[in-house]
């Protein structure tokens, strides 16, 4: 997104707030097709207002909104609350704006950069919360496909919330990813082999399980589970894509700290990971 | 877990024989029996063997086949010659018809319908079969559904293939799998390609490790390998001392006559013809299982008289199958195969030669390798 587009979307958000009696606070981030703003509702709630670039409401965006709408019904503490979707005319152009709960605690990625690695109990708590959220996501027939520390955001009360469903896949609908693509969507460093190889027939909730496992490994161990000494990120991604086994150092570390579920979560084939969300939750609860 | 009886032609009476009582269930065959006959079997089982789990296998494996009673069943579509068997709508109609059959026949469990594909390497086949199985789970809520998984023996030679198939099959809503191994192996010949054997064993191990209980259907003595890999149960029928799961099984006439009698001997892990039974007995190579087998004595008497013993041979084999199936851990299978390998080595040294030229125990060594290596990455 260009600076000019950011300015335009900021003006749209401010005008929208003015028209709806909301109090515009500040910009809170932007992606390729949308910008997020912190706004204050008259009832005291803090909202995340997402303004999409004109023409950016693609099929993927529609599916994201549909997914959020569906998941909001669960009222799960580790899933975002989706509040509204509206159209707004500004300067002769129609903009799509969504309103969600604003999460003010920063992301897990920011937390790690600021405070360093999580201790064992923190990781277990995070795993239990997000695994429970994944059960809801899987139950709705959805796969997030982009779980990473930057998409795990804290509420002010410390609850972790899985956000950014921009790459969500609804398994009941036809895939939007072309089969001929060498790689499916996702952030490569956190992606499972089936994403990296665009093995669409193998994508399911266990794909998210892998990414969560990698995220938790980064949070507690500081390295990717497939990282050998001296590897850079490209080499690590190549190891995952080639379906190698997790690195011996990682296996030794998990054994020494008693975090065995991480090993099963990051297995190269989905068949070797936890089969049901309940199995994953039970494994973490038993740690 | 105890074995299942794979029902075949005129095999109902075997369900009620006291010496074959250790089977824990049976797989009903709509190829061999029509709906009224199956209903009668179920009624008789519930009156006399209520402990048996009676599993209905719709047996659509070769839908173009015109074998036995299969076309008389309501779940067998009448448009198989012209239908697009890859069509979800066609399968939905099959599932709906099968659900009605289940409601009418009232088995204790049902296998999901599946066809044998032209090639097994296409993942869309497994995806579709799982979707069909899930539809049946939704349609038949009162009894368990076993997800049918047909694998090509030759398709499992590469190490990654069982992982890929297991990754698809483990998406299933069902926690039980009915595994069928389709192999182009001549009757009476053992499955012996080590890489394929390891592939099947890996697949079983992966499914069981993921919480799906595997019942392997249409087994012969290869049951030992599937049990070593962790299969919950295996099924066999009286004819599986000779045949495998092949297209020909569903195309041959269904009569049971014309067979030579065979004896399964655990001591050499081989099927023996009559003269070889005597040969192996003289060599002192009968196993403890054979000694305990209640059909051993009667058959040896019949051989000496001589009298035909085909039917007793079936019973002898099935008693062994249920007995070994119940005690076959990986360690026991490894030990038993090692012992059989040693016996075959001694036979070779001492010129104890079987009547059948190919009955030389060569597969035992391959099986030992499969057991030793299937879990090695």
mmCIF file of N, CA and C in Angstrom, chain A residues 86-132:
data_model
loop_
_atom_site.group_PDB
_atom_site.id
_atom_site.type_symbol
_atom_site.label_atom_id
_atom_site.label_comp_id
_atom_site.label_asym_id
_atom_site.label_seq_id
_atom_site.Cartn_x
_atom_site.Cartn_y
_atom_site.Cartn_z
ATOM 1 N N UNK A 86 -19.879 -2.683 6.707
ATOM 2 C CA UNK A 86 -20.726 -1.653 6.085
ATOM 3 C C UNK A 86 -20.035 -1.085 4.845
ATOM 4 N N UNK A 87 -20.843 -0.466 4.003
ATOM 5 C CA UNK A 87 -20.310 0.284 2.883
ATOM 6 C C UNK A 87 -20.354 1.768 3.228
ATOM 7 N N UNK A 88 -19.369 2.502 2.734
ATOM 8 C CA UNK A 88 -19.316 3.934 3.050
ATOM 9 C C UNK A 88 -18.847 4.685 1.814
ATOM 10 N N UNK A 89 -19.633 5.723 1.412
ATOM 11 C CA UNK A 89 -19.261 6.526 0.244
ATOM 12 C C UNK A 89 -18.399 7.697 0.680
ATOM 13 N N UNK A 90 -17.298 7.853 -0.026
ATOM 14 C CA UNK A 90 -16.384 8.953 0.307
ATOM 15 C C UNK A 90 -15.731 9.439 -0.983
ATOM 16 N N UNK A 91 -15.916 10.703 -1.248
ATOM 17 C CA UNK A 91 -15.310 11.278 -2.445
ATOM 18 C C UNK A 91 -15.767 10.600 -3.717
ATOM 19 N N UNK A 92 -17.003 10.154 -3.722
ATOM 20 C CA UNK A 92 -17.535 9.516 -4.917
ATOM 21 C C UNK A 92 -17.124 8.065 -5.077
ATOM 22 N N UNK A 93 -16.460 7.517 -4.093
ATOM 23 C CA UNK A 93 -16.020 6.115 -4.157
ATOM 24 C C UNK A 93 -16.642 5.333 -3.007
ATOM 25 N N UNK A 94 -16.985 4.090 -3.326
ATOM 26 C CA UNK A 94 -17.583 3.219 -2.315
ATOM 27 C C UNK A 94 -16.472 2.419 -1.617
ATOM 28 N N UNK A 95 -16.402 2.519 -0.283
ATOM 29 C CA UNK A 95 -15.407 1.777 0.496
ATOM 30 C C UNK A 95 -16.115 0.735 1.363
ATOM 31 N N UNK A 96 -15.444 -0.383 1.560
ATOM 32 C CA UNK A 96 -15.953 -1.402 2.484
ATOM 33 C C UNK A 96 -15.189 -1.258 3.795
ATOM 34 N N UNK A 97 -15.964 -1.197 4.883
ATOM 35 C CA UNK A 97 -15.365 -1.012 6.210
ATOM 36 C C UNK A 97 -15.903 -2.094 7.145
ATOM 37 N N UNK A 98 -14.989 -2.705 7.872
ATOM 38 C CA UNK A 98 -15.423 -3.672 8.886
ATOM 39 C C UNK A 98 -15.007 -3.179 10.263
ATOM 40 N N UNK A 99 -15.787 -3.545 11.245
ATOM 41 C CA UNK A 99 -15.479 -3.165 12.633
ATOM 42 C C UNK A 99 -15.314 -4.427 13.463
ATOM 43 N N UNK A 100 -14.206 -4.509 14.172
ATOM 44 C CA UNK A 100 -13.917 -5.659 15.029
ATOM 45 C C UNK A 100 -13.487 -5.157 16.397
ATOM 46 N N UNK A 101 -13.434 -6.087 17.299
ATOM 47 C CA UNK A 101 -12.895 -5.787 18.620
ATOM 48 C C UNK A 101 -11.428 -5.360 18.471
ATOM 49 N N UNK A 102 -11.019 -4.307 19.162
ATOM 50 C CA UNK A 102 -9.622 -3.871 19.126
ATOM 51 C C UNK A 102 -8.837 -4.591 20.224
ATOM 52 N N UNK A 103 -7.714 -5.160 19.818
ATOM 53 C CA UNK A 103 -6.879 -5.912 20.754
ATOM 54 C C UNK A 103 -5.649 -5.079 21.066
ATOM 55 N N UNK A 104 -5.559 -4.621 22.286
ATOM 56 C CA UNK A 104 -4.548 -3.604 22.614
ATOM 57 C C UNK A 104 -3.268 -4.125 23.222
ATOM 58 N N UNK A 105 -3.140 -5.450 23.392
ATOM 59 C CA UNK A 105 -1.985 -5.971 24.129
ATOM 60 C C UNK A 105 -0.757 -6.252 23.304
ATOM 61 N N UNK A 106 -0.822 -5.970 21.993
ATOM 62 C CA UNK A 106 0.327 -6.261 21.148
ATOM 63 C C UNK A 106 0.398 -7.730 20.780
ATOM 64 N N UNK A 107 1.219 -8.028 19.789
ATOM 65 C CA UNK A 107 1.299 -9.402 19.288
ATOM 66 C C UNK A 107 2.341 -10.207 20.058
ATOM 67 N N UNK A 108 2.257 -11.520 19.873
ATOM 68 C CA UNK A 108 3.274 -12.400 20.467
ATOM 69 C C UNK A 108 4.646 -12.080 19.882
ATOM 70 N N UNK A 109 4.666 -11.731 18.588
ATOM 71 C CA UNK A 109 5.936 -11.358 17.965
ATOM 72 C C UNK A 109 6.561 -10.151 18.652
ATOM 73 N N UNK A 110 5.738 -9.146 18.932
ATOM 74 C CA UNK A 110 6.239 -7.945 19.634
ATOM 75 C C UNK A 110 6.685 -8.303 21.053
ATOM 76 N N UNK A 111 5.917 -9.171 21.666
ATOM 77 C CA UNK A 111 6.256 -9.594 23.033
ATOM 78 C C UNK A 111 7.621 -10.281 23.070
ATOM 79 N N UNK A 112 7.875 -11.144 22.099
ATOM 80 C CA UNK A 112 9.156 -11.863 22.054
ATOM 81 C C UNK A 112 10.307 -10.911 21.767
ATOM 82 N N UNK A 113 10.060 -9.943 20.868
ATOM 83 C CA UNK A 113 11.120 -8.978 20.532
ATOM 84 C C UNK A 113 11.442 -8.089 21.741
ATOM 85 N N UNK A 114 10.406 -7.812 22.518
ATOM 86 C CA UNK A 114 10.578 -6.891 23.655
ATOM 87 C C UNK A 114 11.152 -7.581 24.889
ATOM 88 N N UNK A 115 10.587 -8.774 25.222
ATOM 89 C CA UNK A 115 10.917 -9.399 26.512
ATOM 90 C C UNK A 115 11.725 -10.693 26.397
ATOM 91 N N UNK A 116 11.982 -11.134 25.192
ATOM 92 C CA UNK A 116 12.717 -12.385 25.045
ATOM 93 C C UNK A 116 11.802 -13.600 25.107
ATOM 94 N N UNK A 117 12.385 -14.776 25.232
ATOM 95 C CA UNK A 117 11.626 -16.028 25.150
ATOM 96 C C UNK A 117 10.615 -16.172 26.292
ATOM 97 N N UNK A 118 9.551 -16.887 25.997
ATOM 98 C CA UNK A 118 8.550 -17.201 27.028
ATOM 99 C C UNK A 118 9.079 -18.341 27.900
ATOM 100 N N UNK A 119 8.639 -18.355 29.139
ATOM 101 C CA UNK A 119 9.024 -19.514 29.947
ATOM 102 C C UNK A 119 8.053 -20.670 29.648
ATOM 103 N N UNK A 120 8.369 -21.829 30.219
ATOM 104 C CA UNK A 120 7.629 -23.042 29.889
ATOM 105 C C UNK A 120 6.133 -22.897 30.163
ATOM 106 N N UNK A 121 5.783 -22.324 31.332
ATOM 107 C CA UNK A 121 4.378 -22.231 31.694
ATOM 108 C C UNK A 121 3.621 -21.276 30.769
ATOM 109 N N UNK A 122 4.304 -20.182 30.383
ATOM 110 C CA UNK A 122 3.666 -19.260 29.433
ATOM 111 C C UNK A 122 3.327 -19.978 28.128
ATOM 112 N N UNK A 123 4.272 -20.792 27.656
ATOM 113 C CA UNK A 123 4.054 -21.505 26.392
ATOM 114 C C UNK A 123 2.895 -22.492 26.528
ATOM 115 N N UNK A 124 2.849 -23.189 27.638
ATOM 116 C CA UNK A 124 1.754 -24.137 27.849
ATOM 117 C C UNK A 124 0.417 -23.383 27.858
ATOM 118 N N UNK A 125 0.377 -22.253 28.549
ATOM 119 C CA UNK A 125 -0.865 -21.466 28.600
ATOM 120 C C UNK A 125 -1.278 -21.003 27.200
ATOM 121 N N UNK A 126 -0.303 -20.518 26.445
ATOM 122 C CA UNK A 126 -0.594 -20.080 25.068
ATOM 123 C C UNK A 126 -1.111 -21.247 24.239
ATOM 124 N N UNK A 127 -0.439 -22.396 24.363
ATOM 125 C CA UNK A 127 -0.819 -23.572 23.564
ATOM 126 C C UNK A 127 -2.248 -24.006 23.877
ATOM 127 N N UNK A 128 -2.587 -24.039 25.140
ATOM 128 C CA UNK A 128 -3.931 -24.482 25.531
ATOM 129 C C UNK A 128 -4.989 -23.520 24.977
ATOM 130 N N UNK A 129 -4.714 -22.219 25.070
ATOM 131 C CA UNK A 129 -5.693 -21.233 24.591
ATOM 132 C C UNK A 129 -5.875 -21.314 23.072
ATOM 133 N N UNK A 130 -4.756 -21.341 22.356
ATOM 134 C CA UNK A 130 -4.875 -21.310 20.891
ATOM 135 C C UNK A 130 -5.373 -22.658 20.360
ATOM 136 N N UNK A 131 -4.977 -23.746 21.001
ATOM 137 C CA UNK A 131 -5.489 -25.057 20.579
ATOM 138 C C UNK A 131 -7.009 -25.093 20.725
ATOM 139 N N UNK A 132 -7.494 -24.501 21.785
ATOM 140 C CA UNK A 132 -8.941 -24.446 21.989
ATOM 141 C C UNK A 132 -9.614 -23.611 20.899
#
